């Protein structure tokens, strides 16, 4: 039972979030796909939805470009990880780059063809749930932090709060 050593799996996703007036122009961008002026949170979670790594960028940075830095840092922190599930935004040359340079296998999960509306995607729902957990802290509904590092720290703090509450519920 359980996972064999060295078979770590994760899920990666990003979330565009509006920025308050306090956020400087140099650390914000415009996500044309979602029509949001702000920042983008890149989140990597384990298969249970517990955050392993978070990085915040201007919203105009593409998922593929940010993923190189995210996956590189993730690899340094968690060398046991071998598989990363992602949506189609992470497809293309990134898959080859990750395999060649980091020895990571990126598996993209696509929407079933001929579907409309909301569809729960296998593996991917875990990271979406984690984004929702973080958004429960009302402070994270919008990015108010002047510095990107502060934003990353507050997201990490929210994740720690979530994890400790889950542990306390189980033991109590």
mmCIF file of C-alpha atoms in Angstrom:
data_model
loop_
_atom_site.group_PDB
_atom_site.id
_atom_site.type_symbol
_atom_site.label_atom_id
_atom_site.label_comp_id
_atom_site.label_asym_id
_atom_site.label_seq_id
_atom_site.Cartn_x
_atom_site.Cartn_y
_atom_site.Cartn_z
ATOM 1 C CA UNK A 1 0.000 0.000 0.000
ATOM 2 C CA UNK A 2 1.110 3.578 -0.562
ATOM 3 C CA UNK A 3 3.525 5.009 -3.030
ATOM 4 C CA UNK A 4 6.925 3.582 -3.781
ATOM 5 C CA UNK A 5 9.861 5.884 -3.012
ATOM 6 C CA UNK A 6 10.767 8.178 -5.880
ATOM 7 C CA UNK A 7 7.354 8.179 -7.555
ATOM 8 C CA UNK A 8 6.262 11.640 -6.483
ATOM 9 C CA UNK A 9 3.542 13.304 -8.493
ATOM 10 C CA UNK A 10 2.319 16.888 -8.510
ATOM 11 C CA UNK A 11 -0.195 19.123 -10.261
ATOM 12 C CA UNK A 12 0.607 22.622 -11.559
ATOM 13 C CA UNK A 13 -1.743 25.470 -12.404
ATOM 14 C CA UNK A 14 -1.950 29.243 -12.393
ATOM 15 C CA UNK A 15 -4.604 31.704 -11.307
ATOM 16 C CA UNK A 16 -4.876 35.320 -12.455
ATOM 17 C CA UNK A 17 -5.874 37.693 -9.706
ATOM 18 C CA UNK A 18 -6.754 41.396 -9.746
ATOM 19 C CA UNK A 19 -4.289 43.759 -8.131
ATOM 20 C CA UNK A 20 -5.158 46.664 -5.849
ATOM 21 C CA UNK A 21 -3.907 50.208 -6.438
ATOM 22 C CA UNK A 22 -1.065 49.561 -3.990
ATOM 23 C CA UNK A 23 0.543 47.098 -6.425
ATOM 24 C CA UNK A 24 3.153 48.843 -8.567
ATOM 25 C CA UNK A 25 3.013 48.819 -12.356
ATOM 26 C CA UNK A 26 6.361 47.039 -12.556
ATOM 27 C CA UNK A 27 4.962 43.946 -10.808
ATOM 28 C CA UNK A 28 1.568 43.717 -12.502
ATOM 29 C CA UNK A 29 0.459 42.854 -16.012
ATOM 30 C CA UNK A 30 -2.629 42.317 -18.141
ATOM 31 C CA UNK A 31 -3.898 38.773 -18.744
ATOM 32 C CA UNK A 32 -5.741 39.260 -22.033
ATOM 33 C CA UNK A 33 -7.350 35.813 -21.918
ATOM 34 C CA UNK A 34 -9.089 36.500 -18.609
ATOM 35 C CA UNK A 35 -9.161 40.307 -18.949
ATOM 36 C CA UNK A 36 -7.476 40.807 -15.588
ATOM 37 C CA UNK A 37 -4.996 43.533 -14.692
ATOM 38 C CA UNK A 38 -2.915 42.148 -11.861
ATOM 39 C CA UNK A 39 -0.730 39.203 -10.983
ATOM 40 C CA UNK A 40 -0.683 35.500 -11.634
ATOM 41 C CA UNK A 41 -0.223 32.851 -8.931
ATOM 42 C CA UNK A 42 1.561 29.701 -10.053
ATOM 43 C CA UNK A 43 0.822 26.852 -7.660
ATOM 44 C CA UNK A 44 2.230 23.329 -7.461
ATOM 45 C CA UNK A 45 0.439 20.873 -5.174
ATOM 46 C CA UNK A 46 0.860 17.217 -4.303
ATOM 47 C CA UNK A 47 -1.805 14.641 -5.138
ATOM 48 C CA UNK A 48 -3.682 15.486 -1.914
ATOM 49 C CA UNK A 49 -3.814 19.178 -2.792
ATOM 50 C CA UNK A 50 -1.215 20.352 -0.290
ATOM 51 C CA UNK A 51 0.890 23.200 -1.729
ATOM 52 C CA UNK A 52 4.538 22.416 -2.404
ATOM 53 C CA UNK A 53 5.554 25.606 -4.192
ATOM 54 C CA UNK A 54 4.083 28.996 -5.063
ATOM 55 C CA UNK A 55 5.407 31.739 -7.320
ATOM 56 C CA UNK A 56 3.753 35.064 -8.162
ATOM 57 C CA UNK A 57 4.412 36.886 -11.453
ATOM 58 C CA UNK A 58 2.841 39.735 -13.413
ATOM 59 C CA UNK A 59 -0.367 38.465 -15.046
ATOM 60 C CA UNK A 60 0.989 38.954 -18.567
ATOM 61 C CA UNK A 61 3.578 36.183 -18.119
ATOM 62 C CA UNK A 62 2.495 33.009 -19.907
ATOM 63 C CA UNK A 63 2.128 29.776 -17.971
ATOM 64 C CA UNK A 64 4.782 28.112 -20.139
ATOM 65 C CA UNK A 65 7.402 30.785 -19.469
ATOM 66 C CA UNK A 66 6.752 30.861 -15.725
ATOM 67 C CA UNK A 67 6.695 27.057 -15.546
ATOM 68 C CA UNK A 68 10.390 26.813 -16.420
ATOM 69 C CA UNK A 69 11.315 28.750 -13.287
ATOM 70 C CA UNK A 70 8.636 27.064 -11.163
ATOM 71 C CA UNK A 71 9.656 23.548 -12.201
ATOM 72 C CA UNK A 72 13.370 24.311 -11.815
ATOM 73 C CA UNK A 73 12.879 25.544 -8.245
ATOM 74 C CA UNK A 74 10.479 22.695 -7.487
ATOM 75 C CA UNK A 75 13.081 20.187 -8.684
ATOM 76 C CA UNK A 76 15.696 21.679 -6.350
ATOM 77 C CA UNK A 77 13.341 21.517 -3.365
ATOM 78 C CA UNK A 78 11.748 18.132 -4.165
ATOM 79 C CA UNK A 79 14.061 15.864 -6.182
ATOM 80 C CA UNK A 80 11.704 12.908 -5.579
ATOM 81 C CA UNK A 81 9.062 14.335 -7.923
ATOM 82 C CA UNK A 82 8.911 12.659 -11.333
ATOM 83 C CA UNK A 83 5.459 13.478 -12.758
ATOM 84 C CA UNK A 84 3.686 16.816 -13.154
ATOM 85 C CA UNK A 85 0.061 16.943 -14.340
ATOM 86 C CA UNK A 86 -0.942 20.155 -16.076
ATOM 87 C CA UNK A 87 -3.479 21.698 -18.426
ATOM 88 C CA UNK A 88 -2.851 22.321 -22.116
ATOM 89 C CA UNK A 89 -1.246 25.718 -21.391
ATOM 90 C CA UNK A 90 1.860 23.778 -20.348
ATOM 91 C CA UNK A 91 2.094 21.673 -23.524
ATOM 92 C CA UNK A 92 4.576 22.073 -26.364
ATOM 93 C CA UNK A 93 8.299 22.654 -25.972
ATOM 94 C CA UNK A 94 8.014 22.839 -22.186
ATOM 95 C CA UNK A 95 7.323 19.088 -22.051
ATOM 96 C CA UNK A 96 10.558 18.338 -23.919
ATOM 97 C CA UNK A 97 12.539 20.915 -21.931
ATOM 98 C CA UNK A 98 11.349 19.498 -18.588
ATOM 99 C CA UNK A 99 12.221 15.935 -19.610
ATOM 100 C CA UNK A 100 15.660 16.906 -20.951
ATOM 101 C CA UNK A 101 16.805 19.377 -18.300
ATOM 102 C CA UNK A 102 14.917 18.326 -15.164
ATOM 103 C CA UNK A 103 14.004 14.686 -15.838
ATOM 104 C CA UNK A 104 10.349 15.534 -15.158
ATOM 105 C CA UNK A 105 7.442 14.066 -17.096
ATOM 106 C CA UNK A 106 4.704 16.604 -17.798
ATOM 107 C CA UNK A 107 1.373 14.956 -18.531
ATOM 108 C CA UNK A 108 -1.236 17.318 -19.925
ATOM 109 C CA UNK A 109 -4.877 16.704 -19.098
ATOM 110 C CA UNK A 110 -7.212 18.016 -21.792
ATOM 111 C CA UNK A 111 -10.942 18.644 -21.754
ATOM 112 C CA UNK A 112 -12.986 15.867 -23.356
ATOM 113 C CA UNK A 113 -13.971 16.766 -26.905
ATOM 114 C CA UNK A 114 -17.514 17.935 -27.636
ATOM 115 C CA UNK A 115 -18.111 19.161 -24.072
ATOM 116 C CA UNK A 116 -19.338 22.551 -23.011
ATOM 117 C CA UNK A 117 -19.543 24.240 -19.649
ATOM 118 C CA UNK A 118 -17.790 23.095 -16.515
ATOM 119 C CA UNK A 119 -16.158 19.655 -16.603
ATOM 120 C CA UNK A 120 -14.219 18.076 -13.722
ATOM 121 C CA UNK A 121 -10.880 17.002 -15.146
ATOM 122 C CA UNK A 122 -9.029 14.042 -13.671
ATOM 123 C CA UNK A 123 -5.981 15.008 -11.579
ATOM 124 C CA UNK A 124 -6.457 18.729 -12.320
ATOM 125 C CA UNK A 125 -9.337 19.272 -9.896
ATOM 126 C CA UNK A 126 -6.897 18.867 -6.993
ATOM 127 C CA UNK A 127 -5.024 22.087 -7.765
ATOM 128 C CA UNK A 128 -8.269 23.947 -8.477
ATOM 129 C CA UNK A 129 -9.496 22.934 -5.019
ATOM 130 C CA UNK A 130 -6.249 24.228 -3.513
ATOM 131 C CA UNK A 131 -6.753 27.587 -5.231
ATOM 132 C CA UNK A 132 -10.251 27.671 -3.702
ATOM 133 C CA UNK A 133 -8.885 26.863 -0.237
ATOM 134 C CA UNK A 134 -6.426 29.740 -0.494
ATOM 135 C CA UNK A 135 -9.185 32.073 -1.684
ATOM 136 C CA UNK A 136 -11.171 31.307 1.505
ATOM 137 C CA UNK A 137 -8.796 33.711 3.211
ATOM 138 C CA UNK A 138 -10.534 36.857 1.982
ATOM 139 C CA UNK A 139 -7.255 38.706 1.758
ATOM 140 C CA UNK A 140 -6.367 36.548 -1.255
ATOM 141 C CA UNK A 141 -9.398 37.521 -3.326
ATOM 142 C CA UNK A 142 -7.277 40.427 -4.593
ATOM 143 C CA UNK A 143 -3.534 41.065 -4.432
ATOM 144 C CA UNK A 144 -2.768 44.004 -2.132
ATOM 145 C CA UNK A 145 0.954 43.481 -1.601
ATOM 146 C CA UNK A 146 3.485 45.949 -2.969
ATOM 147 C CA UNK A 147 6.179 43.284 -3.274
ATOM 148 C CA UNK A 148 5.776 39.946 -5.021
ATOM 149 C CA UNK A 149 7.737 38.237 -2.221
ATOM 150 C CA UNK A 150 5.169 39.433 0.321
ATOM 151 C CA UNK A 151 2.356 38.040 -1.803
ATOM 152 C CA UNK A 152 4.132 34.663 -2.047
ATOM 153 C CA UNK A 153 4.693 34.645 1.720
ATOM 154 C CA UNK A 154 1.041 35.365 2.506
ATOM 155 C CA UNK A 155 -0.106 32.592 0.154
ATOM 156 C CA UNK A 156 2.333 30.223 1.869
ATOM 157 C CA UNK A 157 1.000 31.355 5.248
ATOM 158 C CA UNK A 158 -2.573 30.650 4.117
ATOM 159 C CA UNK A 159 -1.482 27.183 2.960
ATOM 160 C CA UNK A 160 0.183 26.491 6.323
ATOM 161 C CA UNK A 161 -3.009 27.549 8.116
ATOM 162 C CA UNK A 162 -5.041 25.181 5.940
ATOM 163 C CA UNK A 163 -2.673 22.270 6.573
ATOM 164 C CA UNK A 164 -2.534 22.774 10.346
ATOM 165 C CA UNK A 165 -6.332 22.937 10.561
ATOM 166 C CA UNK A 166 -6.597 19.692 8.607
ATOM 167 C CA UNK A 167 -4.073 18.008 10.910
ATOM 168 C CA UNK A 168 -5.819 19.332 14.049
ATOM 169 C CA UNK A 169 -9.194 18.039 12.824
ATOM 170 C CA UNK A 170 -7.794 14.548 12.323
ATOM 171 C CA UNK A 171 -6.024 14.331 15.680
ATOM 172 C CA UNK A 172 -8.772 15.990 17.730
#
